[in-house]
């Protein structure tokens, strides 16, 4: 006997309770079948024979074979690109919105009268700034395309130092003095003039150093005479005793001090015995004379000023010369400051207590030149050269190589607790 399960009554008022207590599996299966038919097409039972079968009308005809590569390329060119497959619909579901709004172009949105005016303006040759710049850029691009060298064609000199080899993107953050071109005389096979010029420059620098050393020796060591030991002690005693008082001088100097004391005492007594001065008021006559004197002094100063103005009129030529000379001097000083600023901009700045010292110039004598790379000897250390270049361009501070480490001077002493008194112990 099949027992019937009694259905329990539940509330289906809300969506949540409706979905919970209603079985929707059959509906989901039906919708899934419809979606599959939309993707793959309707079932075969519903399709007509004309859609399933085609009549072969090419029986007995030979297939056309591509005769040449040109024809194959044309056929491949006419074939639709694979990239357009993503734009096509991947299902057979029709578009639910058959009529869609299309965004009109700028010319379509333009008024017909305004469109006609723009056409007339272009026919007359009146162009806007943007259109002129576009034409200019198009012409420059076309000229650059024509100047582009062909494969295997060499028109430029790669070893030309005058041109800037670095691209613009590099020169934005890297200055021109980052990579310095070496002197042509330092080459392994230099020309005679370049090599002699390099040797001449090095000789001039050595002469300047020798002259400076001789000057320092003359103004320091050779300025002082050699004094024997016995005379040195005498001179020392004489210098140290210079200005000290002697007994005779002290006795003579003692008398005027006493006389000066007496005079000071007499003056203090006279001031004490003098009567107090009364505050006497000025009379009307004195006040009038004082006013007249002040007025006369003011008139004299005004007369001097007027006289000076008249004399300055006759000194216009002299004043003009003075102004011109002052302007010339200021212009000379301004140019001098600009030259100094340009000279200091190329020299390394003071970043530490150590002064920057460039590397000694590398050179080879005429007998040492080899003429080929195989026999030439290494002339300088590349790492040291780049390190000095960083210091010269103010990227790092100049420093001195120290092989020993400075140790702090430690003061040692005995603590009172650790001291041992031998008398107390005994």
Coordinates of C-alpha atoms in Angstrom, one line a residue:
X1 CA 0.0 0.0 0.0
X2 CA 1.5 3.3 -1.0
X3 CA 1.2 5.8 1.7
X4 CA 0.5 9.3 0.7
X5 CA 2.6 12.0 2.3
X6 CA 0.4 14.7 3.6
X7 CA 1.7 18.1 2.3
X8 CA 2.4 20.6 5.0
X9 CA 0.8 23.9 4.6
X10 CA 3.3 26.7 4.5
X11 CA 3.1 30.4 3.9
X12 CA 4.1 31.7 0.4
X13 CA 3.5 35.3 1.1
X14 CA 7.1 36.6 0.5
X15 CA 9.5 35.9 -2.3
X16 CA 11.9 34.2 0.1
X17 CA 9.3 31.7 1.3
X18 CA 7.9 31.2 -2.2
X19 CA 11.4 30.2 -3.6
X20 CA 12.0 28.0 -0.5
X21 CA 8.9 25.9 -0.8
X22 CA 8.4 25.8 -4.6
X23 CA 10.3 23.3 -6.8
X24 CA 11.7 25.2 -9.9
X25 CA 13.9 22.4 -11.4
X26 CA 11.7 21.8 -14.3
X27 CA 11.5 25.5 -15.2
X28 CA 15.4 25.8 -15.0
X29 CA 15.7 22.7 -17.3
X30 CA 13.3 24.2 -19.8
X31 CA 15.1 27.5 -19.9
X32 CA 18.5 25.8 -20.2
X33 CA 17.2 23.8 -23.3
X34 CA 16.0 27.1 -24.8
X35 CA 19.4 28.7 -24.3
X36 CA 21.1 25.7 -25.8
X37 CA 18.9 25.9 -28.9
X38 CA 19.6 29.6 -29.2
X39 CA 23.3 28.9 -29.2
X40 CA 23.5 25.8 -31.3
X41 CA 20.4 26.4 -33.4
X42 CA 17.0 24.6 -33.3
X43 CA 16.8 20.8 -33.2
X44 CA 17.1 18.8 -36.5
X45 CA 13.5 17.7 -36.3
X46 CA 12.3 21.3 -36.6
X47 CA 14.7 22.3 -39.5
X48 CA 13.7 22.0 -43.2
X49 CA 15.5 19.8 -45.7
X50 CA 16.8 22.9 -47.5
X51 CA 18.6 24.0 -44.4
X52 CA 20.1 20.6 -43.7
X53 CA 21.1 19.5 -47.2
X54 CA 22.6 21.3 -50.3
X55 CA 22.8 20.2 -53.9
X56 CA 26.3 19.7 -55.3
X57 CA 26.2 21.5 -58.7
X58 CA 30.0 21.3 -59.2
X59 CA 30.1 17.7 -60.2
X60 CA 32.7 16.9 -62.9
X61 CA 34.3 20.3 -62.6
X62 CA 38.0 20.6 -61.5
X63 CA 38.8 22.8 -58.6
X64 CA 40.5 26.1 -59.4
X65 CA 44.1 26.1 -58.2
X66 CA 45.8 29.3 -57.3
X67 CA 48.3 29.9 -60.2
X68 CA 50.6 32.4 -58.5
X69 CA 51.7 33.9 -55.2
X70 CA 50.1 37.2 -56.2
X71 CA 46.7 35.6 -56.6
X72 CA 47.1 33.9 -53.3
X73 CA 48.0 37.1 -51.6
X74 CA 45.0 38.9 -53.2
X75 CA 42.7 36.1 -52.0
X76 CA 44.2 36.3 -48.5
X77 CA 43.7 40.0 -48.5
X78 CA 40.1 39.8 -49.5
X79 CA 39.4 37.2 -46.8
X80 CA 37.9 38.6 -43.7
X81 CA 40.3 39.0 -40.8
X82 CA 40.0 36.8 -37.7
X83 CA 40.1 39.8 -35.4
X84 CA 36.5 40.7 -36.6
X85 CA 35.2 37.4 -35.2
X86 CA 35.0 38.9 -31.7
X87 CA 32.7 41.6 -33.0
X88 CA 30.2 39.2 -34.4
X89 CA 27.4 37.6 -32.3
X90 CA 28.4 34.2 -30.9
X91 CA 24.8 33.1 -30.6
X92 CA 21.8 33.0 -32.8
X93 CA 19.7 35.0 -30.4
X94 CA 18.3 38.1 -32.2
X95 CA 19.0 41.5 -30.9
X96 CA 16.0 42.5 -28.6
X97 CA 16.5 46.2 -29.6
X98 CA 16.1 46.2 -33.3
X99 CA 16.4 50.0 -33.6
X100 CA 19.3 51.5 -31.7
X101 CA 20.3 55.2 -31.4
X102 CA 23.5 56.0 -33.4
X103 CA 25.8 58.8 -32.3
X104 CA 26.0 61.2 -35.1
X105 CA 29.4 62.6 -36.3
X106 CA 30.5 66.2 -35.8
X107 CA 29.7 67.0 -39.4
X108 CA 26.2 65.5 -39.1
X109 CA 25.5 67.5 -36.0
X110 CA 26.6 70.7 -37.6
X111 CA 24.0 73.0 -39.1
X112 CA 23.7 73.0 -42.9
X113 CA 24.4 76.7 -43.2
X114 CA 27.5 76.5 -40.9
X115 CA 28.6 73.4 -42.9
X116 CA 28.4 75.4 -46.1
X117 CA 30.3 78.3 -44.6
X118 CA 33.1 76.0 -43.5
X119 CA 33.4 74.5 -47.0
X120 CA 33.6 78.0 -48.5
X121 CA 36.3 79.0 -46.0
X122 CA 38.4 76.0 -46.9
X123 CA 38.0 76.7 -50.6
X124 CA 39.2 80.3 -50.1
X125 CA 42.3 79.0 -48.2
X126 CA 41.4 80.5 -44.8
X127 CA 42.6 78.0 -42.2
X128 CA 42.4 77.9 -38.4
X129 CA 45.4 77.6 -36.1
X130 CA 44.8 73.9 -35.4
X131 CA 44.5 73.2 -39.1
X132 CA 47.7 75.1 -39.9
X133 CA 49.6 73.2 -37.2
X134 CA 48.2 69.9 -38.5
X135 CA 49.4 70.7 -42.1
X136 CA 52.8 71.8 -40.8
X137 CA 53.2 68.6 -38.7
X138 CA 52.1 66.5 -41.7
X139 CA 54.7 68.2 -43.9
X140 CA 57.5 67.7 -41.3
X141 CA 56.5 64.0 -40.9
X142 CA 56.6 63.5 -44.7
X143 CA 60.0 65.2 -45.0
X144 CA 61.4 63.1 -42.1
X145 CA 60.1 60.0 -43.9
X146 CA 61.8 60.9 -47.1
X147 CA 65.1 61.7 -45.3
X148 CA 65.1 58.3 -43.6
X149 CA 68.1 56.4 -44.8
X150 CA 67.6 53.2 -46.8
X151 CA 69.0 49.9 -45.7
X152 CA 72.7 49.7 -46.3
X153 CA 73.0 53.5 -47.0
X154 CA 75.4 55.5 -44.7
X155 CA 75.4 59.3 -45.0
X156 CA 76.3 60.4 -41.5
X157 CA 79.7 60.4 -39.8
X158 CA 79.5 58.3 -36.7
X159 CA 82.8 59.7 -35.3
X160 CA 81.7 63.3 -35.6
X161 CA 82.2 64.8 -32.0
X162 CA 80.5 68.2 -32.8
X163 CA 77.0 66.7 -33.0
X164 CA 75.2 65.6 -29.9
X165 CA 75.1 61.8 -29.9
X166 CA 72.9 61.5 -26.9
X167 CA 69.1 61.4 -27.6
X168 CA 66.8 64.1 -26.2
X169 CA 65.2 61.7 -23.6
X170 CA 68.6 61.2 -22.0
X171 CA 69.7 64.8 -22.1
X172 CA 66.7 65.8 -20.0
X173 CA 68.2 64.3 -16.8
X174 CA 71.8 64.0 -17.8
X175 CA 74.0 67.0 -18.4
X176 CA 76.5 67.4 -21.2
X177 CA 79.5 67.1 -18.9
X178 CA 78.6 63.6 -17.7
X179 CA 80.6 62.0 -20.5
X180 CA 83.7 64.0 -21.2
X181 CA 85.6 63.3 -24.4
X182 CA 89.3 62.6 -23.8
X183 CA 92.0 64.7 -25.3
X184 CA 92.9 63.5 -28.8
X185 CA 96.6 63.3 -27.8
X186 CA 95.9 60.5 -25.4
X187 CA 95.0 58.1 -28.2
X188 CA 97.1 55.0 -28.8
X189 CA 97.8 56.3 -32.3
X190 CA 97.5 60.2 -32.1
X191 CA 98.4 62.7 -34.7
X192 CA 101.7 64.6 -34.3
X193 CA 100.0 68.0 -33.6
X194 CA 97.6 66.6 -31.0
X195 CA 100.4 64.7 -29.2
X196 CA 102.7 67.8 -29.1
X197 CA 99.8 70.0 -27.9
X198 CA 99.1 67.5 -25.0
X199 CA 102.8 67.5 -24.0
X200 CA 102.9 71.3 -24.1
X201 CA 99.9 71.6 -21.9
X202 CA 101.3 69.2 -19.3
X203 CA 104.7 71.0 -19.4
X204 CA 102.9 74.4 -18.7
X205 CA 101.0 72.9 -15.7
X206 CA 104.3 71.6 -14.3
X207 CA 106.0 74.9 -14.7
X208 CA 103.1 76.6 -12.9
X209 CA 103.4 74.1 -10.0
X210 CA 107.1 74.6 -9.7
X211 CA 106.7 78.4 -9.7
X212 CA 104.1 78.2 -6.9
X213 CA 106.3 75.9 -4.8
X214 CA 109.3 78.4 -5.3
X215 CA 107.1 81.3 -4.2
X216 CA 105.9 79.5 -1.1
X217 CA 109.5 78.5 -0.2
X218 CA 110.6 82.2 -0.7
X219 CA 107.9 83.7 1.5
X220 CA 108.2 81.1 4.3
X221 CA 111.5 79.3 4.6
X222 CA 113.9 81.8 3.1
X223 CA 112.4 84.8 4.8
X224 CA 113.9 83.8 8.2
X225 CA 117.6 83.8 8.8
X226 CA 119.4 81.0 10.5
X227 CA 120.4 82.0 14.1
X228 CA 122.8 80.0 16.3
X229 CA 121.7 78.5 19.6
X230 CA 123.5 81.0 21.9
X231 CA 122.1 84.1 20.1
X232 CA 118.7 82.6 20.0
X233 CA 118.5 82.5 23.8
X234 CA 119.7 86.1 24.1
X235 CA 117.1 87.3 21.5
X236 CA 114.5 85.4 23.4
X237 CA 115.4 87.1 26.7
X238 CA 115.5 90.5 25.0
X239 CA 112.1 90.0 23.4
X240 CA 110.5 88.7 26.6
X241 CA 111.9 91.5 28.7
X242 CA 110.8 94.2 26.3
X243 CA 108.4 96.8 28.0
X244 CA 109.2 95.7 31.6
X245 CA 109.7 98.7 34.0
X246 CA 113.2 99.6 35.4
X247 CA 114.0 100.9 38.9
X248 CA 115.1 104.4 37.7
X249 CA 112.1 104.9 35.6
X250 CA 109.8 103.9 38.5
X251 CA 111.4 106.6 40.8
X252 CA 111.1 109.3 38.2
X253 CA 107.6 108.3 37.3
X254 CA 106.5 108.3 41.0
X255 CA 106.9 112.1 41.3
X256 CA 104.5 113.3 38.6
X257 CA 101.9 110.9 39.9
X258 CA 102.0 112.7 43.3
X259 CA 101.8 116.1 41.6
X260 CA 98.8 114.9 39.5
X261 CA 97.1 113.8 42.7
X262 CA 97.7 117.3 44.3
X263 CA 96.2 119.0 41.2
X264 CA 93.1 116.7 41.3
X265 CA 92.6 117.5 45.0
X266 CA 92.9 121.3 44.4
X267 CA 90.3 121.0 41.6
X268 CA 87.9 119.1 43.8
X269 CA 88.2 121.7 46.6
X270 CA 87.6 124.6 44.1
X271 CA 84.4 122.8 42.8
X272 CA 83.2 122.3 46.4
X273 CA 83.8 126.0 47.4
X274 CA 82.1 127.4 44.2
X275 CA 78.7 129.0 44.5
X276 CA 75.6 127.5 42.8
X277 CA 74.7 129.0 39.5
X278 CA 71.4 130.7 39.3
X279 CA 68.9 130.0 36.4
X280 CA 68.8 133.5 34.7
X281 CA 66.0 134.0 32.2
X282 CA 66.6 135.6 28.8
X283 CA 65.3 139.1 28.2
X284 CA 63.0 140.0 25.3
X285 CA 65.9 141.6 23.5
X286 CA 67.9 138.4 23.7
X287 CA 65.0 136.3 22.5
X288 CA 64.4 138.7 19.5
X289 CA 68.1 138.6 18.6
X290 CA 68.0 134.8 18.8
X291 CA 65.0 134.7 16.4
X292 CA 66.8 137.0 14.0
X293 CA 69.9 134.9 14.0
X294 CA 67.9 131.7 13.3
X295 CA 66.1 133.4 10.5
X296 CA 69.3 134.7 9.0
X297 CA 70.9 131.2 9.2
X298 CA 67.8 129.8 7.4
X299 CA 68.0 132.4 4.7
X300 CA 71.8 131.7 4.2
X301 CA 71.1 128.0 3.8
X302 CA 68.3 128.6 1.2
X303 CA 70.6 131.0 -0.7
X304 CA 73.3 128.3 -0.8
X305 CA 70.8 125.8 -2.1
X306 CA 69.7 128.1 -4.9
X307 CA 73.2 129.0 -5.7
X308 CA 74.1 125.2 -5.9
X309 CA 71.1 124.6 -8.3
X310 CA 72.4 127.4 -10.6
X311 CA 75.9 126.0 -10.5
X312 CA 74.6 122.4 -11.2
X313 CA 73.0 123.7 -14.5
X314 CA 76.5 124.7 -15.7
X315 CA 77.8 121.3 -14.6
X316 CA 75.5 119.2 -16.7
X317 CA 78.3 118.0 -19.0
X318 CA 80.4 117.0 -16.1
X319 CA 77.5 115.2 -14.4
X320 CA 76.7 113.4 -17.7
X321 CA 80.3 112.2 -17.9
X322 CA 80.2 111.0 -14.3
X323 CA 76.9 109.1 -15.0
X324 CA 78.4 107.5 -18.1
X325 CA 81.5 106.5 -16.3
X326 CA 79.4 105.0 -13.5
X327 CA 77.3 103.1 -15.9
X328 CA 80.4 101.7 -17.7
X329 CA 81.8 100.6 -14.4
X330 CA 78.6 98.9 -13.4
X331 CA 78.4 97.2 -16.8
X332 CA 82.0 96.0 -16.4
X333 CA 81.3 94.7 -13.0
X334 CA 78.1 93.0 -14.2
X335 CA 80.0 91.2 -17.0
X336 CA 82.7 90.3 -14.5
X337 CA 80.1 88.7 -12.2
X338 CA 78.5 86.8 -15.0
X339 CA 81.8 85.4 -16.2
X340 CA 82.6 84.5 -12.6
X341 CA 79.2 82.8 -12.3
X342 CA 79.8 80.8 -15.5
X343 CA 83.3 79.8 -14.4
X344 CA 82.0 78.7 -11.0
X345 CA 79.2 76.7 -12.5
X346 CA 81.7 74.5 -14.3
X347 CA 84.0 74.1 -11.3
X348 CA 83.2 71.6 -8.5
X349 CA 81.5 73.1 -5.4
X350 CA 82.7 72.8 -1.8
X351 CA 80.8 69.9 -0.3
X352 CA 83.2 68.8 2.4
X353 CA 86.4 70.0 4.2
X354 CA 88.5 68.1 1.6
X355 CA 89.3 70.0 -1.6
X356 CA 88.7 68.4 -4.9
X357 CA 91.9 67.4 -6.6
X358 CA 91.6 66.2 -10.2
X359 CA 93.6 63.2 -11.5
X360 CA 97.0 63.8 -13.1
X361 CA 96.7 64.0 -16.9
X362 CA 97.6 60.7 -18.6
X363 CA 100.2 61.0 -21.4
X364 CA 102.8 59.0 -23.2
X365 CA 106.1 60.1 -24.6
X366 CA 106.9 59.6 -28.3
X367 CA 109.0 56.6 -27.6
X368 CA 106.2 54.9 -25.6
X369 CA 103.6 55.1 -28.4
X370 CA 102.8 51.7 -29.8
X371 CA 100.5 52.6 -32.7
X372 CA 98.2 49.6 -32.2
X373 CA 95.9 48.3 -29.5
X374 CA 97.6 45.0 -29.1
X375 CA 100.9 46.4 -27.8
X376 CA 99.6 49.5 -25.9
X377 CA 99.7 49.4 -22.1
X378 CA 96.7 50.4 -19.9
X379 CA 97.1 54.0 -19.0
X380 CA 94.6 54.7 -16.2
X381 CA 92.1 53.1 -13.9
X382 CA 88.6 53.3 -15.2
X383 CA 86.9 53.0 -11.8
X384 CA 89.1 55.8 -10.3
X385 CA 88.4 58.0 -13.3
X386 CA 84.6 57.6 -12.9
X387 CA 84.8 58.2 -9.1
X388 CA 86.6 61.5 -9.7
X389 CA 84.0 62.4 -12.4
X390 CA 81.3 61.9 -9.8
X391 CA 83.1 64.2 -7.4
X392 CA 83.7 66.8 -10.1
X393 CA 80.0 66.9 -11.0
X394 CA 79.1 67.4 -7.3
X395 CA 77.3 64.1 -7.1
X396 CA 79.4 62.9 -4.2
X397 CA 81.6 64.8 -1.7
X398 CA 85.4 64.7 -2.1
X399 CA 87.1 62.4 0.4
X400 CA 90.5 61.0 1.3
X401 CA 91.3 57.3 1.4
X402 CA 92.3 56.3 4.9
X403 CA 93.8 52.9 5.5
X404 CA 93.9 53.2 9.3
X405 CA 90.9 53.7 11.5
X406 CA 90.9 56.6 14.0
X407 CA 90.3 55.4 17.5
X408 CA 88.9 57.6 20.2
X409 CA 91.2 58.5 23.1
X410 CA 89.9 56.8 26.2
X411 CA 90.8 58.4 29.5
X412 CA 91.6 55.7 32.1
X413 CA 91.4 56.3 35.8
X414 CA 91.1 54.2 39.0
X415 CA 87.8 54.2 40.8
X416 CA 87.9 55.1 44.5
X417 CA 86.3 51.7 45.4
X418 CA 89.1 49.8 43.7
X419 CA 92.0 51.6 45.3
X420 CA 93.9 49.6 48.0
X421 CA 95.5 51.4 50.8
X422 CA 98.5 49.2 51.8
X423 CA 99.0 51.1 55.2
X424 CA 95.5 50.3 56.4
X425 CA 95.9 46.7 55.3
X426 CA 99.2 46.2 57.1

